[in-house]
Amino acid sequence: MDAYGDKVRLRALGVADAEALWRWNHDADVMRWMDEGYAETTAQVAKWLEERAANAYGDVLFGVEEPGGTLIGLVRLHGAEPETGVADLDVYLGEKDFWGKGYGTDAVRTVCRYGFEKMRLRKITLTAVVENEPAVHIYRKVGFVEEGRLRQVFRRDGEWIDKFTMGLLANELR
């Protein structure tokens, strides 16, 4: 089931999206504030997409498309359990031409609305590197509030950096 925002469409990812994901995961600017894994080939990314379990309550992964149909990023709600109604959010836009133009905000708002309305979540949480000001700005704009600080848990350029833990309740979504 697709979800539509004002600027984006969220849709299931498929093997045909492997090249874009591989490219984003090997772009230093895109990966700047994310935990990096180990280098993979496009075939490994395609295999992961092919073997990944179908979207279900506990874990939904969507590609983010702009109105012209170009895949520009991904969003994921995972770790959801019906007993708690809480899920973790991951998001990134890999196509840098779409940064700073409202697509990220719309993608976050749209996936949160999906989580609250379709998954019947009570709360969505995330962590964000404190120095990733554009992302933290988006999260606050959508309604996320800081709930804590994880000290020196992210390493970049030889420095240890803090992360915020942030949460959003259904009635706080803006």
PDB file of N, CA and C in Angstrom, residues 13-62:
ATOM      1  N   LEU A  13      10.000  -0.897  -1.873  1.00  0.00           N
ATOM      2  CA  LEU A  13      11.257  -0.986  -2.615  1.00  0.00           C
ATOM      3  C   LEU A  13      11.362  -2.344  -3.282  1.00  0.00           C
ATOM      4  N   GLY A  14      12.068  -2.395  -4.417  1.00  0.00           N
ATOM      5  CA  GLY A  14      12.275  -3.647  -5.127  1.00  0.00           C
ATOM      6  C   GLY A  14      13.706  -3.764  -5.612  1.00  0.00           C
ATOM      7  N   VAL A  15      14.001  -4.876  -6.223  1.00  0.00           N
ATOM      8  CA  VAL A  15      15.350  -5.149  -6.717  1.00  0.00           C
ATOM      9  C   VAL A  15      15.811  -4.070  -7.698  1.00  0.00           C
ATOM     10  N   ALA A  16      14.901  -3.505  -8.461  1.00  0.00           N
ATOM     11  CA  ALA A  16      15.255  -2.458  -9.430  1.00  0.00           C
ATOM     12  C   ALA A  16      15.816  -1.204  -8.742  1.00  0.00           C
ATOM     13  N   ASP A  17      15.621  -1.081  -7.434  1.00  0.00           N
ATOM     14  CA  ASP A  17      16.110   0.088  -6.694  1.00  0.00           C
ATOM     15  C   ASP A  17      17.521  -0.113  -6.148  1.00  0.00           C
ATOM     16  N   ALA A  18      18.106  -1.273  -6.370  1.00  0.00           N
ATOM     17  CA  ALA A  18      19.409  -1.603  -5.781  1.00  0.00           C
ATOM     18  C   ALA A  18      20.503  -0.620  -6.183  1.00  0.00           C
ATOM     19  N   GLU A  19      20.546  -0.217  -7.438  1.00  0.00           N
ATOM     20  CA  GLU A  19      21.621   0.670  -7.893  1.00  0.00           C
ATOM     21  C   GLU A  19      21.565   2.006  -7.168  1.00  0.00           C
ATOM     22  N   ALA A  20      20.379   2.553  -6.996  1.00  0.00           N
ATOM     23  CA  ALA A  20      20.246   3.835  -6.291  1.00  0.00           C
ATOM     24  C   ALA A  20      20.690   3.700  -4.841  1.00  0.00           C
ATOM     25  N   LEU A  21      20.253   2.646  -4.157  1.00  0.00           N
ATOM     26  CA  LEU A  21      20.658   2.442  -2.764  1.00  0.00           C
ATOM     27  C   LEU A  21      22.163   2.254  -2.663  1.00  0.00           C
ATOM     28  N   TRP A  22      22.739   1.482  -3.566  1.00  0.00           N
ATOM     29  CA  TRP A  22      24.186   1.280  -3.563  1.00  0.00           C
ATOM     30  C   TRP A  22      24.896   2.620  -3.741  1.00  0.00           C
ATOM     31  N   ARG A  23      24.451   3.423  -4.676  1.00  0.00           N
ATOM     32  CA  ARG A  23      25.076   4.722  -4.942  1.00  0.00           C
ATOM     33  C   ARG A  23      24.997   5.624  -3.718  1.00  0.00           C
ATOM     34  N   TRP A  24      23.828   5.694  -3.090  1.00  0.00           N
ATOM     35  CA  TRP A  24      23.671   6.539  -1.904  1.00  0.00           C
ATOM     36  C   TRP A  24      24.562   6.060  -0.769  1.00  0.00           C
ATOM     37  N   ASN A  25      24.638   4.733  -0.578  1.00  0.00           N
ATOM     38  CA  ASN A  25      25.428   4.175   0.515  1.00  0.00           C
ATOM     39  C   ASN A  25      26.933   4.336   0.309  1.00  0.00           C
ATOM     40  N   HIS A  26      27.332   4.738  -0.886  1.00  0.00           N
ATOM     41  CA  HIS A  26      28.746   4.974  -1.175  1.00  0.00           C
ATOM     42  C   HIS A  26      29.034   6.454  -1.413  1.00  0.00           C
ATOM     43  N   ASP A  27      28.115   7.314  -1.053  1.00  0.00           N
ATOM     44  CA  ASP A  27      28.285   8.765  -1.184  1.00  0.00           C
ATOM     45  C   ASP A  27      28.591   9.340   0.198  1.00  0.00           C
ATOM     46  N   ALA A  28      29.777   9.901   0.354  1.00  0.00           N
ATOM     47  CA  ALA A  28      30.224  10.406   1.658  1.00  0.00           C
ATOM     48  C   ALA A  28      29.288  11.482   2.212  1.00  0.00           C
ATOM     49  N   ASP A  29      28.735  12.335   1.336  1.00  0.00           N
ATOM     50  CA  ASP A  29      27.819  13.385   1.812  1.00  0.00           C
ATOM     51  C   ASP A  29      26.530  12.782   2.360  1.00  0.00           C
ATOM     52  N   VAL A  30      25.984  11.801   1.674  1.00  0.00           N
ATOM     53  CA  VAL A  30      24.739  11.159   2.098  1.00  0.00           C
ATOM     54  C   VAL A  30      24.948  10.420   3.416  1.00  0.00           C
ATOM     55  N   MET A  31      26.085   9.758   3.549  1.00  0.00           N
ATOM     56  CA  MET A  31      26.347   8.921   4.715  1.00  0.00           C
ATOM     57  C   MET A  31      26.973   9.684   5.893  1.00  0.00           C
ATOM     58  N   ARG A  32      27.196  10.956   5.748  1.00  0.00           N
ATOM     59  CA  ARG A  32      27.926  11.757   6.742  1.00  0.00           C
ATOM     60  C   ARG A  32      27.450  11.533   8.177  1.00  0.00           C
ATOM     61  N   TRP A  33      26.153  11.522   8.415  1.00  0.00           N
ATOM     62  CA  TRP A  33      25.616  11.433   9.780  1.00  0.00           C
ATOM     63  C   TRP A  33      24.941  10.092  10.069  1.00  0.00           C
ATOM     64  N   MET A  34      25.302   9.082   9.285  1.00  0.00           N
ATOM     65  CA  MET A  34      24.701   7.762   9.494  1.00  0.00           C
ATOM     66  C   MET A  34      25.794   6.757   9.845  1.00  0.00           C
ATOM     67  N   ASP A  35      25.396   5.734  10.591  1.00  0.00           N
ATOM     68  CA  ASP A  35      26.309   4.636  10.868  1.00  0.00           C
ATOM     69  C   ASP A  35      26.534   3.893   9.563  1.00  0.00           C
ATOM     70  N   GLU A  36      27.785   3.723   9.222  1.00  0.00           N
ATOM     71  CA  GLU A  36      28.111   3.063   7.972  1.00  0.00           C
ATOM     72  C   GLU A  36      28.404   1.587   8.195  1.00  0.00           C
ATOM     73  N   GLY A  37      27.937   0.789   7.273  1.00  0.00           N
ATOM     74  CA  GLY A  37      28.277  -0.623   7.302  1.00  0.00           C
ATOM     75  C   GLY A  37      29.525  -0.847   6.461  1.00  0.00           C
ATOM     76  N   TYR A  38      29.660  -2.037   5.971  1.00  0.00           N
ATOM     77  CA  TYR A  38      30.788  -2.379   5.134  1.00  0.00           C
ATOM     78  C   TYR A  38      30.389  -2.256   3.664  1.00  0.00           C
ATOM     79  N   ALA A  39      31.353  -2.007   2.814  1.00  0.00           N
ATOM     80  CA  ALA A  39      31.092  -1.844   1.385  1.00  0.00           C
ATOM     81  C   ALA A  39      30.423  -3.098   0.817  1.00  0.00           C
ATOM     82  N   GLU A  40      29.423  -2.885  -0.017  1.00  0.00           N
ATOM     83  CA  GLU A  40      28.711  -3.969  -0.667  1.00  0.00           C
ATOM     84  C   GLU A  40      28.651  -3.701  -2.167  1.00  0.00           C
ATOM     85  N   THR A  41      28.482  -4.757  -2.935  1.00  0.00           N
ATOM     86  CA  THR A  41      28.277  -4.614  -4.367  1.00  0.00           C
ATOM     87  C   THR A  41      26.803  -4.346  -4.637  1.00  0.00           C
ATOM     88  N   THR A  42      26.496  -3.894  -5.841  1.00  0.00           N
ATOM     89  CA  THR A  42      25.088  -3.712  -6.190  1.00  0.00           C
ATOM     90  C   THR A  42      24.365  -5.060  -6.154  1.00  0.00           C
ATOM     91  N   ALA A  43      25.058  -6.140  -6.492  1.00  0.00           N
ATOM     92  CA  ALA A  43      24.440  -7.473  -6.441  1.00  0.00           C
ATOM     93  C   ALA A  43      24.068  -7.840  -5.006  1.00  0.00           C
ATOM     94  N   GLN A  44      24.900  -7.476  -4.040  1.00  0.00           N
ATOM     95  CA  GLN A  44      24.579  -7.763  -2.641  1.00  0.00           C
ATOM     96  C   GLN A  44      23.373  -6.948  -2.178  1.00  0.00           C
ATOM     97  N   VAL A  45      23.308  -5.690  -2.611  1.00  0.00           N
ATOM     98  CA  VAL A  45      22.162  -4.847  -2.255  1.00  0.00           C
ATOM     99  C   VAL A  45      20.892  -5.413  -2.895  1.00  0.00           C
ATOM    100  N   ALA A  46      20.988  -5.822  -4.163  1.00  0.00           N
ATOM    101  CA  ALA A  46      19.834  -6.410  -4.852  1.00  0.00           C
ATOM    102  C   ALA A  46      19.382  -7.693  -4.150  1.00  0.00           C
ATOM    103  N   LYS A  47      20.334  -8.515  -3.714  1.00  0.00           N
ATOM    104  CA  LYS A  47      19.995  -9.752  -3.012  1.00  0.00           C
ATOM    105  C   LYS A  47      19.289  -9.431  -1.695  1.00  0.00           C
ATOM    106  N   TRP A  48      19.775  -8.427  -0.974  1.00  0.00           N
ATOM    107  CA  TRP A  48      19.129  -8.020   0.279  1.00  0.00           C
ATOM    108  C   TRP A  48      17.690  -7.580   0.023  1.00  0.00           C
ATOM    109  N   LEU A  49      17.492  -6.773  -1.037  1.00  0.00           N
ATOM    110  CA  LEU A  49      16.135  -6.323  -1.362  1.00  0.00           C
ATOM    111  C   LEU A  49      15.243  -7.499  -1.750  1.00  0.00           C
ATOM    112  N   GLU A  50      15.794  -8.456  -2.491  1.00  0.00           N
ATOM    113  CA  GLU A  50      15.023  -9.613  -2.934  1.00  0.00           C
ATOM    114  C   GLU A  50      14.652 -10.534  -1.770  1.00  0.00           C
ATOM    115  N   GLU A  51      15.566 -10.710  -0.832  1.00  0.00           N
ATOM    116  CA  GLU A  51      15.350 -11.651   0.268  1.00  0.00           C
ATOM    117  C   GLU A  51      14.689 -11.012   1.486  1.00  0.00           C
ATOM    118  N   ARG A  52      14.610  -9.705   1.505  1.00  0.00           N
ATOM    119  CA  ARG A  52      14.025  -9.006   2.639  1.00  0.00           C
ATOM    120  C   ARG A  52      12.565  -9.423   2.805  1.00  0.00           C
ATOM    121  N   ALA A  53      12.159  -9.632   4.026  1.00  0.00           N
ATOM    122  CA  ALA A  53      10.764  -9.996   4.284  1.00  0.00           C
ATOM    123  C   ALA A  53       9.838  -8.890   3.788  1.00  0.00           C
ATOM    124  N   ALA A  54       8.654  -9.281   3.389  1.00  0.00           N
ATOM    125  CA  ALA A  54       7.662  -8.304   2.926  1.00  0.00           C
ATOM    126  C   ALA A  54       7.310  -7.345   4.066  1.00  0.00           C
ATOM    127  N   ASN A  55       6.917  -6.142   3.699  1.00  0.00           N
ATOM    128  CA  ASN A  55       6.481  -5.177   4.702  1.00  0.00           C
ATOM    129  C   ASN A  55       5.380  -5.791   5.557  1.00  0.00           C
ATOM    130  N   ALA A  56       5.512  -5.632   6.858  1.00  0.00           N
ATOM    131  CA  ALA A  56       4.530  -6.138   7.817  1.00  0.00           C
ATOM    132  C   ALA A  56       4.545  -5.212   9.020  1.00  0.00           C
ATOM    133  N   TYR A  57       3.633  -5.437   9.940  1.00  0.00           N
ATOM    134  CA  TYR A  57       3.483  -4.522  11.076  1.00  0.00           C
ATOM    135  C   TYR A  57       4.803  -4.163  11.751  1.00  0.00           C
ATOM    136  N   GLY A  58       5.654  -5.111  12.028  1.00  0.00           N
ATOM    137  CA  GLY A  58       6.876  -4.833  12.779  1.00  0.00           C
ATOM    138  C   GLY A  58       7.941  -4.091  12.021  1.00  0.00           C
ATOM    139  N   ASP A  59       7.856  -4.076  10.671  1.00  0.00           N
ATOM    140  CA  ASP A  59       8.935  -3.484   9.882  1.00  0.00           C
ATOM    141  C   ASP A  59       8.412  -3.120   8.493  1.00  0.00           C
ATOM    142  N   VAL A  60       8.299  -1.826   8.234  1.00  0.00           N
ATOM    143  CA  VAL A  60       7.910  -1.355   6.900  1.00  0.00           C
ATOM    144  C   VAL A  60       9.016  -0.473   6.340  1.00  0.00           C
ATOM    145  N   LEU A  61       9.357  -0.729   5.099  1.00  0.00           N
ATOM    146  CA  LEU A  61      10.401   0.016   4.396  1.00  0.00           C
ATOM    147  C   LEU A  61       9.798   0.558   3.111  1.00  0.00           C
ATOM    148  N   PHE A  62       9.908   1.859   2.922  1.00  0.00           N
ATOM    149  CA  PHE A  62       9.363   2.502   1.730  1.00  0.00           C
ATOM    150  C   PHE A  62      10.441   3.279   0.987  1.00  0.00           C
TER     151      PHE A  62
END
